[in-house]
Short mmCIF file of C-alpha atoms in Angstrom, two decimals:
data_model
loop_
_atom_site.label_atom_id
_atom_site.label_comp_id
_atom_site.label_asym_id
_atom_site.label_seq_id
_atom_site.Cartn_x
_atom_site.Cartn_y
_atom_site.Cartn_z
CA UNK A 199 0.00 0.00 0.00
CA UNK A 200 1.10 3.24 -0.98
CA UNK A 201 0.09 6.83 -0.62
CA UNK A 202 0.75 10.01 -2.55
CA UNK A 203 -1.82 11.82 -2.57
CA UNK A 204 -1.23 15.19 -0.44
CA UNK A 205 -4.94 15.64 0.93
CA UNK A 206 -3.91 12.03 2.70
CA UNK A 207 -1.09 13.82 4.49
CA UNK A 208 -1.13 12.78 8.25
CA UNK A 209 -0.47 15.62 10.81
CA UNK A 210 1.30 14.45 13.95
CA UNK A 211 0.05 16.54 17.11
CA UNK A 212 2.19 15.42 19.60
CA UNK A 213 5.86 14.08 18.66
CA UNK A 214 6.54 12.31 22.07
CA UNK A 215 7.63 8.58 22.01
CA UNK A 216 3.81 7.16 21.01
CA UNK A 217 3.28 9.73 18.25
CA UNK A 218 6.77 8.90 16.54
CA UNK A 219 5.94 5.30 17.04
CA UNK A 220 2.77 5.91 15.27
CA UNK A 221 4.11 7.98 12.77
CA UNK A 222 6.89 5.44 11.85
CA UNK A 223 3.93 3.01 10.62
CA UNK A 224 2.35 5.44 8.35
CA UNK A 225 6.12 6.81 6.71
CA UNK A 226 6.58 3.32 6.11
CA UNK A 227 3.35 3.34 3.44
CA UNK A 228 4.22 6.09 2.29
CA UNK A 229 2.77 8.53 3.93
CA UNK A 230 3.51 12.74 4.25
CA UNK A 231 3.95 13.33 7.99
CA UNK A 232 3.80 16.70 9.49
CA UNK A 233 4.52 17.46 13.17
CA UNK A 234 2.59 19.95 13.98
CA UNK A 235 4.13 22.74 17.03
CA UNK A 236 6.53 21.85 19.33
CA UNK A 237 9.97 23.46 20.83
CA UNK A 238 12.29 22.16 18.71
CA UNK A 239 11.62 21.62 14.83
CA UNK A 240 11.89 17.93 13.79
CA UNK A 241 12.87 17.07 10.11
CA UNK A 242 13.12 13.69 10.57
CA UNK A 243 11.54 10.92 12.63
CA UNK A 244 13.41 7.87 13.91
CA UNK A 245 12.61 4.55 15.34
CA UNK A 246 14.80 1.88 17.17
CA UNK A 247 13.81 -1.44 17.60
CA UNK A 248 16.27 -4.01 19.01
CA UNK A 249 19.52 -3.36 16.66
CA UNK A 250 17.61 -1.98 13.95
CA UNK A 251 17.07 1.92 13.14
CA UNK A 252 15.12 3.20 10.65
CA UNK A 253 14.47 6.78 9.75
CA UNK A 254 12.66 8.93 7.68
CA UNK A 255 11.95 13.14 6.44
CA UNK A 256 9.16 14.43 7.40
CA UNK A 257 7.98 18.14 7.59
CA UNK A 258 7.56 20.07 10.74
CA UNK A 259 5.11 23.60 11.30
CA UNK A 260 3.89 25.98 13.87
CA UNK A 261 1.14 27.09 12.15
CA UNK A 262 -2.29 25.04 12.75
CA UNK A 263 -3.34 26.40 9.20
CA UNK A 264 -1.13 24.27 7.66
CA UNK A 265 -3.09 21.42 8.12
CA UNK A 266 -6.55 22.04 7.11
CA UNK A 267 -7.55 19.66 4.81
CA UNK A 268 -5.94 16.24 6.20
CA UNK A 269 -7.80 13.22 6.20
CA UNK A 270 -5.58 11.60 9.35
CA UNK A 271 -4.26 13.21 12.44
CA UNK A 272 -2.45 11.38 15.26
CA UNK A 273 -3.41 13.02 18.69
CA UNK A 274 -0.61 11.97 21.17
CA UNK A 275 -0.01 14.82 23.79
CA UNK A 276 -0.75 13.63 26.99
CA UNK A 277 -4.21 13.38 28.43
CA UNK A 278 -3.78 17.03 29.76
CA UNK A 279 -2.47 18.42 27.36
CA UNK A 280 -5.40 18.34 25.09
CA UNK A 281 -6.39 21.88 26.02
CA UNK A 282 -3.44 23.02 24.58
CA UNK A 283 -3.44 21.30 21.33
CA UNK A 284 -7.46 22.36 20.65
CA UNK A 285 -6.04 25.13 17.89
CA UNK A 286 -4.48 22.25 15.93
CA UNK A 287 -7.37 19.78 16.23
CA UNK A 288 -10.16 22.47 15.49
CA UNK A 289 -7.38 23.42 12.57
CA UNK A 290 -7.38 19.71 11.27
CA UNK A 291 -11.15 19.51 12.04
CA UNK A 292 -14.02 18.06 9.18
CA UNK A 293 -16.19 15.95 8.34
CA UNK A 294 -13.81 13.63 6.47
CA UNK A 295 -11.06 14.04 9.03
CA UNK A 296 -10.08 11.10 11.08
CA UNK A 297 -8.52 11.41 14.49
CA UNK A 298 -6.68 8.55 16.29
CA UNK A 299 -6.49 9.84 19.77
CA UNK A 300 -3.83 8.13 21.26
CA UNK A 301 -3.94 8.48 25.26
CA UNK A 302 -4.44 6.85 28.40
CA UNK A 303 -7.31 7.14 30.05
CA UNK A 304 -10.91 6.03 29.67
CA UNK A 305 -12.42 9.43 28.74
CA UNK A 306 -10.73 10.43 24.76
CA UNK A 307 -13.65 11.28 23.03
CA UNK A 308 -14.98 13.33 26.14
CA UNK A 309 -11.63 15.27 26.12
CA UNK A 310 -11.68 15.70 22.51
CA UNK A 311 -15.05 15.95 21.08
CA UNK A 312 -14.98 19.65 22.28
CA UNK A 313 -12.58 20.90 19.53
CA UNK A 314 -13.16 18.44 16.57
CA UNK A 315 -16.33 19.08 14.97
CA UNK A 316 -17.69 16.69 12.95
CA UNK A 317 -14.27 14.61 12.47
CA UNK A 318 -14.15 11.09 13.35
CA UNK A 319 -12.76 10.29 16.71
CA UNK A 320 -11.00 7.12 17.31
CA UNK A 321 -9.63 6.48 20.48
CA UNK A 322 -6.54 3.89 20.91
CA UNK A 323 -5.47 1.71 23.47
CA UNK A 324 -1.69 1.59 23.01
CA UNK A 325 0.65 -1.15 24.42
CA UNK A 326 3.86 -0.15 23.04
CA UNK A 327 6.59 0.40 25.52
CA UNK A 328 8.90 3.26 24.11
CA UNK A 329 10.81 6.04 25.13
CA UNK A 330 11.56 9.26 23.10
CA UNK A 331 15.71 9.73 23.91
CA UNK A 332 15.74 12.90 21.48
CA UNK A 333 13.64 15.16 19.64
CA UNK A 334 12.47 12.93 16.72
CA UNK A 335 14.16 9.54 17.94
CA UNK A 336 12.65 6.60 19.57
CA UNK A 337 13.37 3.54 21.55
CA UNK A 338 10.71 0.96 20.55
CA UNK A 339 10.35 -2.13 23.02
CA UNK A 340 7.05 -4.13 22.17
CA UNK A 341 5.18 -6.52 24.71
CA UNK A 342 2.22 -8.78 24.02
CA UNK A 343 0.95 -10.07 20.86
CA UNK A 344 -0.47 -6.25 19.64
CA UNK A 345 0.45 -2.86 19.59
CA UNK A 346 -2.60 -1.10 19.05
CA UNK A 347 -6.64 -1.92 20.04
CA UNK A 348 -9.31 0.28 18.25
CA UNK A 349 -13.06 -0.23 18.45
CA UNK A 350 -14.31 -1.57 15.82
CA UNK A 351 -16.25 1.17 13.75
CA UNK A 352 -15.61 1.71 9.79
CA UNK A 353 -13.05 5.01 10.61
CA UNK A 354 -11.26 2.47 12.71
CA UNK A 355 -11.14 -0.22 10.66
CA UNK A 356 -9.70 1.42 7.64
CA UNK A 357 -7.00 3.09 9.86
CA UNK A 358 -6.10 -0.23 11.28
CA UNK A 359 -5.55 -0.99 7.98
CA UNK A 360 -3.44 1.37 7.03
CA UNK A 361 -1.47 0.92 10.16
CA UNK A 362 -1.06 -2.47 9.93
CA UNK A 363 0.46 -2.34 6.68
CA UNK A 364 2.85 0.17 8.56
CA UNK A 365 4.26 -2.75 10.65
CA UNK A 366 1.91 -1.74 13.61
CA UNK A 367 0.30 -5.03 15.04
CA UNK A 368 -3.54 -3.85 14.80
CA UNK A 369 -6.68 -5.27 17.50
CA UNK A 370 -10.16 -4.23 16.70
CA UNK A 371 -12.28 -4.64 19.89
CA UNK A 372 -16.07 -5.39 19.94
CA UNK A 373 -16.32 -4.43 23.53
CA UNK A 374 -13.79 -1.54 23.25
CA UNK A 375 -14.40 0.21 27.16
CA UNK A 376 -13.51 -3.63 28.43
CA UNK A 377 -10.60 -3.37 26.84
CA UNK A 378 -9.85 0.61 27.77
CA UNK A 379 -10.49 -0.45 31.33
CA UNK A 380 -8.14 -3.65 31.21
CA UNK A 381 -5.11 -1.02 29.85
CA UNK A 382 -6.31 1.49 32.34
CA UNK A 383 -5.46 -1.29 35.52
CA UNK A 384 -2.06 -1.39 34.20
CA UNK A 385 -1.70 2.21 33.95
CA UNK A 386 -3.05 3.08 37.37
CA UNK A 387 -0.25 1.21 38.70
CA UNK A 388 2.79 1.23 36.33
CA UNK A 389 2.31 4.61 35.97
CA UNK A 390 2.36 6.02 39.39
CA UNK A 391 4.43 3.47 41.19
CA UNK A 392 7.13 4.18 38.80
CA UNK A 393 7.02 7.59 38.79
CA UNK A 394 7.12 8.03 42.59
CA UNK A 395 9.80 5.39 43.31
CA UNK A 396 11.77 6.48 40.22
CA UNK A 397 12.30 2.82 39.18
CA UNK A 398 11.27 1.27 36.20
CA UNK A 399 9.31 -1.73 35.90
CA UNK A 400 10.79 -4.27 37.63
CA UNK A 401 9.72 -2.07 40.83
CA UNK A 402 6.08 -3.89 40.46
CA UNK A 403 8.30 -7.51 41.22
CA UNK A 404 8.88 -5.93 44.78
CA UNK A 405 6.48 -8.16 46.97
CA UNK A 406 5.38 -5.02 49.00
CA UNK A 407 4.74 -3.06 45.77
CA UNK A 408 3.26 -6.03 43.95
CA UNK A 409 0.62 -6.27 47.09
CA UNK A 410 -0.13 -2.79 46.43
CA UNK A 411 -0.55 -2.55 42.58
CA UNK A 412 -2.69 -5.44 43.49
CA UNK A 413 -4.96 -3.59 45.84
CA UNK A 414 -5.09 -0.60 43.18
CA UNK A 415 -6.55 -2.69 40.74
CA UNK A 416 -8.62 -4.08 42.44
CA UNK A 417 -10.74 -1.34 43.61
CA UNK A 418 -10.23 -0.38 40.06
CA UNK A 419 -12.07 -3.53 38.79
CA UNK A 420 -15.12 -2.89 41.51
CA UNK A 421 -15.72 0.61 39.86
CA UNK A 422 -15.05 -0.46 36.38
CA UNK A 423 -18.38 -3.44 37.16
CA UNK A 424 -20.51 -0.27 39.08
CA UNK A 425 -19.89 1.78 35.66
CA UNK A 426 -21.47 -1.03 33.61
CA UNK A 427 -18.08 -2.43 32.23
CA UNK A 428 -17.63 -6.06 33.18
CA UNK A 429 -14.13 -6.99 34.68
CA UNK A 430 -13.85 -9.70 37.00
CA UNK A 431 -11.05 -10.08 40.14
CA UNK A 432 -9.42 -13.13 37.58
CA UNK A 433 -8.32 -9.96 34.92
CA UNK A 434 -6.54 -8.16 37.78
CA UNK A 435 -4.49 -11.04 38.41
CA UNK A 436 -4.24 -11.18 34.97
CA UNK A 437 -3.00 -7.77 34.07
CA UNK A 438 -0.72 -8.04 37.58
CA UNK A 439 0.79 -10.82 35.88
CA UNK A 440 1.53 -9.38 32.20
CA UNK A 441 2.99 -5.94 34.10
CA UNK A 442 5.30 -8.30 36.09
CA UNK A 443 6.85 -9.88 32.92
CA UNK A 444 7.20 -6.96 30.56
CA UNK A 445 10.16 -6.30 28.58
CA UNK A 446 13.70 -5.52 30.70
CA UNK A 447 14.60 -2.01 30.98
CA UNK A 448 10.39 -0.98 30.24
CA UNK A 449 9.51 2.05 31.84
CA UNK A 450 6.45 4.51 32.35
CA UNK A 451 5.60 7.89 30.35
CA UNK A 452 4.83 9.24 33.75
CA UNK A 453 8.06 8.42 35.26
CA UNK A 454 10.18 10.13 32.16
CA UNK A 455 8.16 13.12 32.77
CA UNK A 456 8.59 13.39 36.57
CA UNK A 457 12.72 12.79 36.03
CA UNK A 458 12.34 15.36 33.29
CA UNK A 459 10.38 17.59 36.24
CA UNK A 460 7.02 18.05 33.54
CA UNK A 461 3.29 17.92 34.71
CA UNK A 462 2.09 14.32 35.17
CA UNK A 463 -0.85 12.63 33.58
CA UNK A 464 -2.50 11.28 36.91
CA UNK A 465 -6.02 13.11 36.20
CA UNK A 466 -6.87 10.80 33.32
CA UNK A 467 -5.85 7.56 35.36
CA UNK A 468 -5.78 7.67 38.54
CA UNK A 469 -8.20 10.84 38.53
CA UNK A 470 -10.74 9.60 36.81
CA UNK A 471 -11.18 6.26 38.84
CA UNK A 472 -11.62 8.07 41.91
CA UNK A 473 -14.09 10.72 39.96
CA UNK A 474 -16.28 7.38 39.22
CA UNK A 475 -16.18 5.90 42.25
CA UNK A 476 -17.77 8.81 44.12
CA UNK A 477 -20.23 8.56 41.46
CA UNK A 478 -21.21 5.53 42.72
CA UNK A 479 -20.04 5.48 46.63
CA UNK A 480 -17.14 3.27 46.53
CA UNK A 481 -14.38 3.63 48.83
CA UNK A 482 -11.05 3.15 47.36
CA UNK A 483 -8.57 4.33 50.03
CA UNK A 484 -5.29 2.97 48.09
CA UNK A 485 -6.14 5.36 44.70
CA UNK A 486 -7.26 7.95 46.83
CA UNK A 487 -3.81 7.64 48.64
CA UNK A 488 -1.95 7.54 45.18
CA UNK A 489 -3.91 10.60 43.86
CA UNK A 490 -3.04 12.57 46.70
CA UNK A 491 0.84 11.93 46.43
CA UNK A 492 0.62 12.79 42.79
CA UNK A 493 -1.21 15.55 42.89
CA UNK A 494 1.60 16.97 45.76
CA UNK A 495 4.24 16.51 43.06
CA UNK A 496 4.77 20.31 41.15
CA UNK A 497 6.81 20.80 37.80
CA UNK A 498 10.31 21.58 37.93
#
């Protein structure tokens, strides 16, 4: 597969370790990429994968006008950064426009919807484990048998597509906020424990830290059921065990941003757990615990 035409230029929004990642699939088809803002001007995107490292031009802007009329846009700020990225979305924004909004969280269309129109929203669960080590370079580490989920719509479909011919290893999901929740028990716990021990991955193994990641997900799990999403206490031991095993050397988004002294992304995880289970009564004192430590750490 192989694309030419300019109106199917793809606008990257968000050229952090995910978005190159992303990004990489869709140069490899042939794709125009354009990375859209930014401090430092990228004019080339690179990806390494074991001993292999691939790169590729593509063409970077810092002015949202610039991409009015693409048909794909890759939304990869973090969770809270949306906000600040709403002049390039409502820029990219129309009826044929596609948007994969790659985030954490359980909540992308809510945090998006206000700034894209008409455009098709499609959130993504992501399960790449990469780090950005330079502007425009990554270091790709894959775990499990897929990189991507998507719900299975039409928009999403013919994206997965497209992705998969990229390289990307593509899962369309019938029950797609099953799934959203599943990824979100990993992230309430990867995320934070890493970033406020400053270890990487292999701090879950710790058997006082694996009790605990085991007690966040579970109250996790008993306000995923209340919201109408099945998970059972089996898919927390489940997810417990595939975050124990993950790649040597893995490590957390939230973690490089605390070392790197940026905002953290706890308000779409751990946040928004704790926002549903007031909704429905639930006390969960370990997320509450974890949201409050967060929420004490400030920028550099």
């Amino acid at each position: 597969m192989t694309r030419n035409n300019t109106e199917d230029t793809v606008a990257l929004i968000g050229a952090g370790a995910i978005g190159l990642s992303i990004a990489s699939a869709y140069t490899r088809i042939g794709a125009h990429v354009v990375v859209c803002g930014g401090h430092t001007p990228i004019e080339r995107i690179s990806v390494t994968e074991g001993e292999q490292s691939r790169s590729w031009p593509v063409t970077h802007t810092d002015d949202p006008s610039a991409i009015a009329g693409v048909k794909t846009v890759i939304l990869a700020v973090k969770a809270h950064q949306t906000e600040s990225a709403a002049s390039w979305i409502t820029a990219a924004a129309s009826p044929s426009t596609t948007i994969l909004v790659a985030q954490n969280g359980i909540e992308h269309a809510r945090r998006v919807s206000p700034y894209s129109g008409e455009s098709h929203i499609v959130p993504a669960i992501v399960y790449l484990n990469v780090e950005r080590t330079e502007p425009g370079h990554a270091l790709l580490r894959r775990a499990g048998d897929h990189d991507l989920s998507l719900p299975d719509t039409p928009a999403a479909r013919h994206m997965a597509d497209e992705l998969s011919a990229g390289g990307m290893r593509m899962r369309l999901e019938d029950d797609f906020p099953r799934t959203a929740w599943l990824k979100l028990l990993v992230n309430l716990t990867a995320n934070p424990l890493t970033a406020l021990t400053g270890r990487r991955a292999e701090v879950i193994r710790e058997p006082g830290i694996t009790e605990l990641a085991r007690q966040i997900m579970r109250e996790a799990q008993q306000v995923a059921q209340a919201e109408g999403v099945h998970l059972e206490p089996s898919d927390v031991e489940t997810e417990l065990d595939w975050l124990m095993h993950v790649p040597a050397g893995s490590t957390s988004s939230m973690r490089q941003d605390r070392l790197a002294g940026k905002a953290l992304e706890y308000d779409a995880l751990t946040g928004a757990v704790v926002r549903a289970a007031e909704r429905h009564g639930i006390d969960i004192p370990a997320n509450r615990m974890i949201l409050a430590l967060l929420a004490a750490i400030r920028p550099a």
